[in-house]
Amino acid sequence: MHYSTLISFGLLLKLSTASYVLEDDYTSNAFFSFFTFFTAADPTNGYVHYVDQGTAQNTGLLSIVNNQVHIGVDSNNVATGSGRNSVRITSNKSYNHGLFILDLAHMPGGVCWLVGPDWPNQGEIDIIEGVNDQTNNAMTLHTSDGCTIVDSNAFTGTLATSNCYINAPGQATNAGCDIQSQDSRSYGAGFNAIGGGVIATEWTSDVINIWFFPRGTTPADISNGVPNPATWGAPVAQFDGSCDIDSHFQNQQIVFDTTFCGDWAGAVWSSSAKCAALAPTCQSYVQNNPGAFADMYWLINSLKVYQSTGASNAATAVHQLLASSKNETLPLSSEPLAMGGSVPVSKRRRVGRK
């Protein structure tokens, strides 16, 4: 477990002079116009049928009420064909660096991420990731070869795997570099029970940081639209180490999806006593129990993307301090990021491109 005992709050303030300005605000009744609906076969081999916008709206999978965006799955019908009807959307705009702030009131189990068009060479950042009856959020990077992270005292989560390469030796296929939250409110039922919270991801040339603020603890600067990561304390996850961020994460698009079973969740279904007691296989359960998925929906309060004005930001300041304390050489690079997600009775260690 990692605790933020390395650097004092006052020192962090002195080192960080960055400010962020709003670039894109997805919080509007036009939310879906900023996204493309994915309708091809699930790249992770899930038991899911992604539908187009018209079908999703006509069947009640999508709605916007009082600026809250609802994205759900079919919870009324026994599934047929390729799987249970669901939605997967990808932002029309791509990003290279930024501060991504997502305010969620409810998650389906979790699937929000950023991914580059040339996967895995342009990387993937899973911000919310999980499977079956998992209780704590997992945050993961997936890359081409040559990117590993270190187990430092700069974040509060627990490092599970350190090699971000999808085919890293000694790790499960596409496990990536994974940091687990220690807060059971960060994912699934625990998250929804408190009315959700805010997840902030800062991506720079030097490091990728992820913070989680349970409902009622959101910093005032975020609420006021002037986010300042320098004042937020240690992140839950910090991806920093032997990795040229800019060469591994480029042209990232924001993705929301909910899938079922597939390469990861389907493979580990029987290893969960709770899941195995419900049905012999993941697909059998998902197919025949539509009512079980009434709670599988996203409820988005806001999604905003900020860009740095150019000054040294908190992530860079912490990175520089850590490197100097360990007599390390700082990598010099210029540009890009990516992000990631999770899934309800689904998600998986992807074998193919997400």
PDB file of C-alpha atoms in Angstrom, residues 49-300:
ATOM      1  CA  HIS A  49     -24.812  -6.405 -29.161  1.00  0.00           C
ATOM      2  CA  TYR A  50     -23.933  -2.729 -29.516  1.00  0.00           C
ATOM      3  CA  VAL A  51     -26.842  -0.796 -30.995  1.00  0.00           C
ATOM      4  CA  ASP A  52     -27.011   2.483 -32.910  1.00  0.00           C
ATOM      5  CA  GLN A  53     -28.252   5.740 -31.437  1.00  0.00           C
ATOM      6  CA  GLY A  54     -31.764   5.471 -32.844  1.00  0.00           C
ATOM      7  CA  THR A  55     -32.279   1.966 -31.504  1.00  0.00           C
ATOM      8  CA  ALA A  56     -30.823   2.912 -28.130  1.00  0.00           C
ATOM      9  CA  GLN A  57     -33.124   5.919 -27.795  1.00  0.00           C
ATOM     10  CA  ASN A  58     -36.232   4.061 -28.989  1.00  0.00           C
ATOM     11  CA  THR A  59     -35.652   1.235 -26.503  1.00  0.00           C
ATOM     12  CA  GLY A  60     -34.911   3.478 -23.535  1.00  0.00           C
ATOM     13  CA  LEU A  61     -31.191   2.837 -23.273  1.00  0.00           C
ATOM     14  CA  LEU A  62     -30.383   6.563 -23.614  1.00  0.00           C
ATOM     15  CA  SER A  63     -31.846   9.694 -22.073  1.00  0.00           C
ATOM     16  CA  ILE A  64     -30.861  13.152 -20.838  1.00  0.00           C
ATOM     17  CA  VAL A  65     -32.886  14.624 -17.987  1.00  0.00           C
ATOM     18  CA  ASN A  66     -31.845  17.815 -16.180  1.00  0.00           C
ATOM     19  CA  ASN A  67     -28.430  17.549 -17.887  1.00  0.00           C
ATOM     20  CA  GLN A  68     -27.825  14.083 -16.413  1.00  0.00           C
ATOM     21  CA  VAL A  69     -26.856  11.620 -19.133  1.00  0.00           C
ATOM     22  CA  HIS A  70     -28.233   8.083 -18.752  1.00  0.00           C
ATOM     23  CA  ILE A  71     -26.647   5.216 -20.722  1.00  0.00           C
ATOM     24  CA  GLY A  72     -28.045   1.774 -19.941  1.00  0.00           C
ATOM     25  CA  VAL A  73     -28.429  -1.769 -21.262  1.00  0.00           C
ATOM     26  CA  ASP A  74     -31.445  -3.879 -22.157  1.00  0.00           C
ATOM     27  CA  SER A  75     -32.936  -5.171 -18.902  1.00  0.00           C
ATOM     28  CA  ASN A  76     -36.312  -6.266 -20.274  1.00  0.00           C
ATOM     29  CA  ASN A  77     -35.665  -9.090 -22.709  1.00  0.00           C
ATOM     30  CA  VAL A  78     -33.959 -12.464 -22.812  1.00  0.00           C
ATOM     31  CA  ALA A  79     -30.905 -11.918 -25.002  1.00  0.00           C
ATOM     32  CA  THR A  80     -30.637 -13.521 -28.421  1.00  0.00           C
ATOM     33  CA  GLY A  81     -28.088 -13.620 -31.203  1.00  0.00           C
ATOM     34  CA  SER A  82     -24.746 -12.033 -30.397  1.00  0.00           C
ATOM     35  CA  GLY A  83     -25.751 -10.897 -26.921  1.00  0.00           C
ATOM     36  CA  ARG A  84     -27.516  -8.389 -24.693  1.00  0.00           C
ATOM     37  CA  ASN A  85     -28.199  -4.973 -26.231  1.00  0.00           C
ATOM     38  CA  SER A  86     -25.873  -2.276 -24.951  1.00  0.00           C
ATOM     39  CA  VAL A  87     -24.190   0.977 -25.952  1.00  0.00           C
ATOM     40  CA  ARG A  88     -20.592   1.825 -26.755  1.00  0.00           C
ATOM     41  CA  ILE A  89     -19.708   5.403 -27.705  1.00  0.00           C
ATOM     42  CA  THR A  90     -16.413   7.037 -28.704  1.00  0.00           C
ATOM     43  CA  SER A  91     -15.720  10.777 -28.669  1.00  0.00           C
ATOM     44  CA  ASN A  92     -15.410  12.404 -32.077  1.00  0.00           C
ATOM     45  CA  LYS A  93     -12.489  14.421 -30.762  1.00  0.00           C
ATOM     46  CA  SER A  94      -9.109  12.976 -29.791  1.00  0.00           C
ATOM     47  CA  TYR A  95      -6.694  14.373 -27.223  1.00  0.00           C
ATOM     48  CA  ASN A  96      -2.997  14.636 -26.491  1.00  0.00           C
ATOM     49  CA  HIS A  97      -2.570  15.522 -22.796  1.00  0.00           C
ATOM     50  CA  GLY A  98      -5.138  17.137 -20.568  1.00  0.00           C
ATOM     51  CA  LEU A  99      -7.063  17.079 -17.318  1.00  0.00           C
ATOM     52  CA  PHE A 100     -10.205  14.954 -17.662  1.00  0.00           C
ATOM     53  CA  ILE A 101     -12.801  15.440 -14.924  1.00  0.00           C
ATOM     54  CA  LEU A 102     -15.753  13.071 -14.832  1.00  0.00           C
ATOM     55  CA  ASP A 103     -18.560  13.541 -12.306  1.00  0.00           C
ATOM     56  CA  LEU A 104     -20.586  10.327 -12.074  1.00  0.00           C
ATOM     57  CA  ALA A 105     -23.749   9.733 -10.066  1.00  0.00           C
ATOM     58  CA  HIS A 106     -23.890   6.027 -10.965  1.00  0.00           C
ATOM     59  CA  MET A 107     -21.805   3.454 -12.828  1.00  0.00           C
ATOM     60  CA  PRO A 108     -22.731   0.038 -14.250  1.00  0.00           C
ATOM     61  CA  GLY A 109     -19.689  -1.545 -12.718  1.00  0.00           C
ATOM     62  CA  GLY A 110     -17.458   0.726 -14.637  1.00  0.00           C
ATOM     63  CA  VAL A 111     -16.282   1.244 -18.201  1.00  0.00           C
ATOM     64  CA  CYS A 112     -14.763   4.572 -19.024  1.00  0.00           C
ATOM     65  CA  TRP A 113     -11.480   4.886 -20.808  1.00  0.00           C
ATOM     66  CA  LEU A 114      -9.304   6.578 -23.406  1.00  0.00           C
ATOM     67  CA  VAL A 115      -7.827   4.682 -26.304  1.00  0.00           C
ATOM     68  CA  GLY A 116      -5.712   5.520 -29.357  1.00  0.00           C
ATOM     69  CA  PRO A 117      -6.735   4.507 -32.914  1.00  0.00           C
ATOM     70  CA  ASP A 118      -3.639   2.326 -33.406  1.00  0.00           C
ATOM     71  CA  TRP A 119      -4.030   0.009 -30.405  1.00  0.00           C
ATOM     72  CA  PRO A 120      -1.832  -0.828 -28.524  1.00  0.00           C
ATOM     73  CA  ASN A 121       0.851   1.382 -30.117  1.00  0.00           C
ATOM     74  CA  GLN A 122      -1.008   4.560 -29.165  1.00  0.00           C
ATOM     75  CA  GLY A 123      -2.015   3.151 -25.807  1.00  0.00           C
ATOM     76  CA  GLU A 124      -5.068   2.843 -23.613  1.00  0.00           C
ATOM     77  CA  ILE A 125      -5.812   4.298 -20.177  1.00  0.00           C
ATOM     78  CA  ASP A 126      -8.519   2.549 -18.190  1.00  0.00           C
ATOM     79  CA  ILE A 127      -9.797   4.967 -15.566  1.00  0.00           C
ATOM     80  CA  ILE A 128     -12.506   2.672 -14.232  1.00  0.00           C
ATOM     81  CA  GLU A 129     -12.069  -1.067 -14.632  1.00  0.00           C
ATOM     82  CA  GLY A 130     -13.478  -4.140 -12.978  1.00  0.00           C
ATOM     83  CA  VAL A 131     -15.197  -7.465 -13.430  1.00  0.00           C
ATOM     84  CA  ASN A 132     -18.035  -9.514 -11.906  1.00  0.00           C
ATOM     85  CA  ASP A 133     -18.309  -8.934  -8.111  1.00  0.00           C
ATOM     86  CA  GLN A 134     -15.171  -6.794  -7.798  1.00  0.00           C
ATOM     87  CA  THR A 135     -15.499  -4.107  -5.102  1.00  0.00           C
ATOM     88  CA  ASN A 136     -12.572  -1.722  -5.677  1.00  0.00           C
ATOM     89  CA  ASN A 137     -11.614   0.172  -8.804  1.00  0.00           C
ATOM     90  CA  ALA A 138      -8.648  -0.860 -10.944  1.00  0.00           C
ATOM     91  CA  MET A 139      -6.788   1.715 -13.039  1.00  0.00           C
ATOM     92  CA  THR A 140      -4.697   0.307 -15.856  1.00  0.00           C
ATOM     93  CA  LEU A 141      -2.492   1.266 -18.791  1.00  0.00           C
ATOM     94  CA  HIS A 142      -2.114  -0.947 -21.872  1.00  0.00           C
ATOM     95  CA  THR A 143       0.775  -0.242 -24.245  1.00  0.00           C
ATOM     96  CA  SER A 144       3.253  -1.587 -26.750  1.00  0.00           C
ATOM     97  CA  ASP A 145       6.605  -2.837 -25.421  1.00  0.00           C
ATOM     98  CA  GLY A 146       8.885  -0.572 -23.400  1.00  0.00           C
ATOM     99  CA  CYS A 147       6.689   0.959 -20.704  1.00  0.00           C
ATOM    100  CA  THR A 148       6.867   0.013 -17.022  1.00  0.00           C
ATOM    101  CA  ILE A 149       5.922   1.883 -13.853  1.00  0.00           C
ATOM    102  CA  VAL A 150       7.487   1.998 -10.402  1.00  0.00           C
ATOM    103  CA  ASP A 151       6.077   1.205  -6.972  1.00  0.00           C
ATOM    104  CA  SER A 152       6.567   4.543  -5.185  1.00  0.00           C
ATOM    105  CA  ASN A 153       5.119   6.336  -2.178  1.00  0.00           C
ATOM    106  CA  ALA A 154       3.472   8.944  -4.391  1.00  0.00           C
ATOM    107  CA  PHE A 155       0.031   7.303  -4.653  1.00  0.00           C
ATOM    108  CA  THR A 156      -2.426   5.682  -2.266  1.00  0.00           C
ATOM    109  CA  GLY A 157      -3.391   2.613  -4.300  1.00  0.00           C
ATOM    110  CA  THR A 158      -1.649  -0.755  -4.500  1.00  0.00           C
ATOM    111  CA  LEU A 159       0.478  -1.693  -7.496  1.00  0.00           C
ATOM    112  CA  ALA A 160      -0.699  -5.063  -8.855  1.00  0.00           C
ATOM    113  CA  THR A 161       1.332  -5.316 -12.081  1.00  0.00           C
ATOM    114  CA  SER A 162       4.079  -2.976 -13.270  1.00  0.00           C
ATOM    115  CA  ASN A 163       4.634  -3.782 -16.962  1.00  0.00           C
ATOM    116  CA  CYS A 164       2.194  -1.922 -19.228  1.00  0.00           C
ATOM    117  CA  TYR A 165       3.076  -4.022 -22.296  1.00  0.00           C
ATOM    118  CA  ILE A 166       0.070  -6.140 -23.347  1.00  0.00           C
ATOM    119  CA  ASN A 167       2.305  -9.203 -23.896  1.00  0.00           C
ATOM    120  CA  ALA A 168       4.572  -8.694 -20.887  1.00  0.00           C
ATOM    121  CA  PRO A 169       6.265 -11.898 -19.702  1.00  0.00           C
ATOM    122  CA  GLY A 170       5.119 -13.132 -16.306  1.00  0.00           C
ATOM    123  CA  GLN A 171       1.738 -11.348 -16.542  1.00  0.00           C
ATOM    124  CA  ALA A 172      -1.622 -12.409 -17.919  1.00  0.00           C
ATOM    125  CA  THR A 173      -2.173 -11.424 -21.545  1.00  0.00           C
ATOM    126  CA  ASN A 174      -3.112  -7.731 -21.742  1.00  0.00           C
ATOM    127  CA  ALA A 175      -2.994  -7.293 -17.968  1.00  0.00           C
ATOM    128  CA  GLY A 176      -1.077  -4.042 -18.429  1.00  0.00           C
ATOM    129  CA  CYS A 177       0.256  -2.036 -15.500  1.00  0.00           C
ATOM    130  CA  ASP A 178      -2.463  -2.040 -12.888  1.00  0.00           C
ATOM    131  CA  ILE A 179      -3.023  -0.024  -9.701  1.00  0.00           C
ATOM    132  CA  GLN A 180      -5.837  -1.031  -7.350  1.00  0.00           C
ATOM    133  CA  SER A 181      -7.754   1.477  -5.247  1.00  0.00           C
ATOM    134  CA  GLN A 182      -8.025   0.720  -1.518  1.00  0.00           C
ATOM    135  CA  ASP A 183     -11.390   2.483  -1.289  1.00  0.00           C
ATOM    136  CA  SER A 184     -14.458   0.236  -1.701  1.00  0.00           C
ATOM    137  CA  ARG A 185     -16.454   3.361  -2.585  1.00  0.00           C
ATOM    138  CA  SER A 186     -14.457   3.711  -5.801  1.00  0.00           C
ATOM    139  CA  TYR A 187     -16.283   1.071  -7.829  1.00  0.00           C
ATOM    140  CA  GLY A 188     -19.629  -0.590  -8.488  1.00  0.00           C
ATOM    141  CA  ALA A 189     -22.106  -0.999  -5.638  1.00  0.00           C
ATOM    142  CA  GLY A 190     -19.984   0.926  -3.139  1.00  0.00           C
ATOM    143  CA  PHE A 191     -19.659   3.845  -5.554  1.00  0.00           C
ATOM    144  CA  ASN A 192     -23.381   3.913  -6.348  1.00  0.00           C
ATOM    145  CA  ALA A 193     -24.400   3.667  -2.681  1.00  0.00           C
ATOM    146  CA  ILE A 194     -22.880   7.080  -1.927  1.00  0.00           C
ATOM    147  CA  GLY A 195     -24.204   8.793  -5.048  1.00  0.00           C
ATOM    148  CA  GLY A 196     -20.946   8.383  -6.942  1.00  0.00           C
ATOM    149  CA  GLY A 197     -18.195  10.965  -7.047  1.00  0.00           C
ATOM    150  CA  VAL A 198     -15.600  12.681  -9.197  1.00  0.00           C
ATOM    151  CA  ILE A 199     -12.741  10.983 -11.018  1.00  0.00           C
ATOM    152  CA  ALA A 200      -9.983  13.258 -12.319  1.00  0.00           C
ATOM    153  CA  THR A 201      -7.203  12.136 -14.638  1.00  0.00           C
ATOM    154  CA  GLU A 202      -4.197  14.333 -15.371  1.00  0.00           C
ATOM    155  CA  TRP A 203      -2.043  13.360 -18.335  1.00  0.00           C
ATOM    156  CA  THR A 204       1.238  15.129 -19.104  1.00  0.00           C
ATOM    157  CA  SER A 205       4.446  14.218 -20.906  1.00  0.00           C
ATOM    158  CA  ASP A 206       5.898  12.997 -17.624  1.00  0.00           C
ATOM    159  CA  VAL A 207       3.178  11.143 -15.747  1.00  0.00           C
ATOM    160  CA  ILE A 208      -0.475  10.073 -15.605  1.00  0.00           C
ATOM    161  CA  ASN A 209      -2.280  10.656 -12.290  1.00  0.00           C
ATOM    162  CA  ILE A 210      -5.801   9.588 -11.284  1.00  0.00           C
ATOM    163  CA  TRP A 211      -7.733  10.951  -8.272  1.00  0.00           C
ATOM    164  CA  PHE A 212     -11.047   9.801  -6.835  1.00  0.00           C
ATOM    165  CA  PHE A 213     -13.244  12.102  -4.737  1.00  0.00           C
ATOM    166  CA  PRO A 214     -16.267  10.371  -3.146  1.00  0.00           C
ATOM    167  CA  ARG A 215     -19.498  12.379  -3.231  1.00  0.00           C
ATOM    168  CA  GLY A 216     -19.314  15.276  -0.793  1.00  0.00           C
ATOM    169  CA  THR A 217     -15.509  15.567  -0.919  1.00  0.00           C
ATOM    170  CA  THR A 218     -15.017  17.225  -4.321  1.00  0.00           C
ATOM    171  CA  PRO A 219     -12.468  20.064  -4.066  1.00  0.00           C
ATOM    172  CA  ALA A 220     -13.998  23.520  -4.401  1.00  0.00           C
ATOM    173  CA  ASP A 221     -11.696  24.415  -7.285  1.00  0.00           C
ATOM    174  CA  ILE A 222     -13.232  21.585  -9.359  1.00  0.00           C
ATOM    175  CA  SER A 223     -16.763  22.654  -8.498  1.00  0.00           C
ATOM    176  CA  ASN A 224     -15.882  26.252  -9.377  1.00  0.00           C
ATOM    177  CA  GLY A 225     -14.395  25.318 -12.749  1.00  0.00           C
ATOM    178  CA  VAL A 226     -10.798  26.253 -11.888  1.00  0.00           C
ATOM    179  CA  PRO A 227      -9.198  22.867 -11.118  1.00  0.00           C
ATOM    180  CA  ASN A 228      -5.813  22.929  -9.412  1.00  0.00           C
ATOM    181  CA  PRO A 229      -4.315  19.431  -8.952  1.00  0.00           C
ATOM    182  CA  ALA A 230      -1.558  20.912  -6.784  1.00  0.00           C
ATOM    183  CA  THR A 231      -4.039  21.145  -3.917  1.00  0.00           C
ATOM    184  CA  TRP A 232      -5.558  17.658  -4.179  1.00  0.00           C
ATOM    185  CA  GLY A 233      -2.965  15.626  -2.324  1.00  0.00           C
ATOM    186  CA  ALA A 234      -1.676  12.231  -3.430  1.00  0.00           C
ATOM    187  CA  PRO A 235      -3.543  10.582  -6.320  1.00  0.00           C
ATOM    188  CA  VAL A 236      -5.001   7.091  -6.062  1.00  0.00           C
ATOM    189  CA  ALA A 237      -2.836   6.036  -9.006  1.00  0.00           C
ATOM    190  CA  GLN A 238       0.341   7.481 -10.442  1.00  0.00           C
ATOM    191  CA  PHE A 239       1.799   5.940 -13.590  1.00  0.00           C
ATOM    192  CA  ASP A 240       5.436   6.928 -13.580  1.00  0.00           C
ATOM    193  CA  GLY A 241       8.622   5.028 -14.254  1.00  0.00           C
ATOM    194  CA  SER A 242      10.553   3.762 -17.242  1.00  0.00           C
ATOM    195  CA  CYS A 243       8.047   4.904 -19.838  1.00  0.00           C
ATOM    196  CA  ASP A 244       8.125   7.636 -22.469  1.00  0.00           C
ATOM    197  CA  ILE A 245       4.524   8.769 -22.044  1.00  0.00           C
ATOM    198  CA  ASP A 246       4.410  10.724 -25.289  1.00  0.00           C
ATOM    199  CA  SER A 247       5.586   7.837 -27.434  1.00  0.00           C
ATOM    200  CA  HIS A 248       3.104   5.373 -25.900  1.00  0.00           C
ATOM    201  CA  PHE A 249      -0.050   7.514 -25.600  1.00  0.00           C
ATOM    202  CA  GLN A 250      -1.329   9.538 -28.528  1.00  0.00           C
ATOM    203  CA  ASN A 251      -4.588  10.766 -30.055  1.00  0.00           C
ATOM    204  CA  GLN A 252      -6.781   9.368 -27.311  1.00  0.00           C
ATOM    205  CA  GLN A 253     -10.575   9.260 -27.611  1.00  0.00           C
ATOM    206  CA  ILE A 254     -12.990   9.037 -24.691  1.00  0.00           C
ATOM    207  CA  VAL A 255     -14.975   5.789 -24.574  1.00  0.00           C
ATOM    208  CA  PHE A 256     -17.991   4.692 -22.527  1.00  0.00           C
ATOM    209  CA  ASP A 257     -19.233   1.138 -22.839  1.00  0.00           C
ATOM    210  CA  THR A 258     -20.841  -1.719 -20.996  1.00  0.00           C
ATOM    211  CA  THR A 259     -20.089  -5.231 -22.176  1.00  0.00           C
ATOM    212  CA  PHE A 260     -20.686  -8.715 -20.795  1.00  0.00           C
ATOM    213  CA  CYS A 261     -18.558 -11.826 -20.353  1.00  0.00           C
ATOM    214  CA  GLY A 262     -15.851 -12.054 -23.029  1.00  0.00           C
ATOM    215  CA  ASP A 263     -12.119 -12.635 -22.703  1.00  0.00           C
ATOM    216  CA  TRP A 264     -11.797 -11.564 -19.074  1.00  0.00           C
ATOM    217  CA  ALA A 265     -15.116 -11.782 -17.211  1.00  0.00           C
ATOM    218  CA  GLY A 266     -16.178 -14.939 -18.986  1.00  0.00           C
ATOM    219  CA  ALA A 267     -12.897 -16.665 -18.227  1.00  0.00           C
ATOM    220  CA  VAL A 268     -12.986 -15.909 -14.490  1.00  0.00           C
ATOM    221  CA  TRP A 269     -16.732 -16.407 -13.946  1.00  0.00           C
ATOM    222  CA  SER A 270     -16.391 -19.779 -12.252  1.00  0.00           C
ATOM    223  CA  SER A 271     -13.620 -18.545  -9.953  1.00  0.00           C
ATOM    224  CA  SER A 272     -16.150 -16.356  -8.142  1.00  0.00           C
ATOM    225  CA  ALA A 273     -18.342 -18.452  -5.832  1.00  0.00           C
ATOM    226  CA  LYS A 274     -21.008 -15.744  -5.924  1.00  0.00           C
ATOM    227  CA  CYS A 275     -21.125 -15.719  -9.721  1.00  0.00           C
ATOM    228  CA  ALA A 276     -20.849 -19.475 -10.166  1.00  0.00           C
ATOM    229  CA  ALA A 277     -23.863 -19.970  -7.888  1.00  0.00           C
ATOM    230  CA  LEU A 278     -26.001 -17.883 -10.245  1.00  0.00           C
ATOM    231  CA  ALA A 279     -25.397 -19.855 -13.445  1.00  0.00           C
ATOM    232  CA  PRO A 280     -22.856 -22.305 -14.890  1.00  0.00           C
ATOM    233  CA  THR A 281     -21.467 -19.718 -17.308  1.00  0.00           C
ATOM    234  CA  CYS A 282     -21.376 -15.963 -17.655  1.00  0.00           C
ATOM    235  CA  GLN A 283     -23.196 -16.087 -20.996  1.00  0.00           C
ATOM    236  CA  SER A 284     -26.012 -18.229 -19.632  1.00  0.00           C
ATOM    237  CA  TYR A 285     -26.598 -15.775 -16.795  1.00  0.00           C
ATOM    238  CA  VAL A 286     -26.465 -12.665 -18.985  1.00  0.00           C
ATOM    239  CA  GLN A 287     -28.739 -14.204 -21.596  1.00  0.00           C
ATOM    240  CA  ASN A 288     -31.532 -15.392 -19.315  1.00  0.00           C
ATOM    241  CA  ASN A 289     -31.716 -12.841 -16.510  1.00  0.00           C
ATOM    242  CA  PRO A 290     -32.610  -9.450 -18.015  1.00  0.00           C
ATOM    243  CA  GLY A 291     -33.904  -8.027 -14.729  1.00  0.00           C
ATOM    244  CA  ALA A 292     -30.493  -8.459 -13.158  1.00  0.00           C
ATOM    245  CA  PHE A 293     -29.194  -5.630 -15.339  1.00  0.00           C
ATOM    246  CA  ALA A 294     -31.639  -2.862 -14.453  1.00  0.00           C
ATOM    247  CA  ASP A 295     -28.905  -1.299 -12.314  1.00  0.00           C
ATOM    248  CA  MET A 296     -26.307  -1.481 -15.086  1.00  0.00           C
ATOM    249  CA  TYR A 297     -26.250   2.113 -16.273  1.00  0.00           C
ATOM    250  CA  TRP A 298     -24.115   5.216 -16.425  1.00  0.00           C
ATOM    251  CA  LEU A 299     -25.515   8.430 -14.963  1.00  0.00           C
ATOM    252  CA  ILE A 300     -23.171  11.251 -15.892  1.00  0.00           C
TER     253      ILE A 300
END
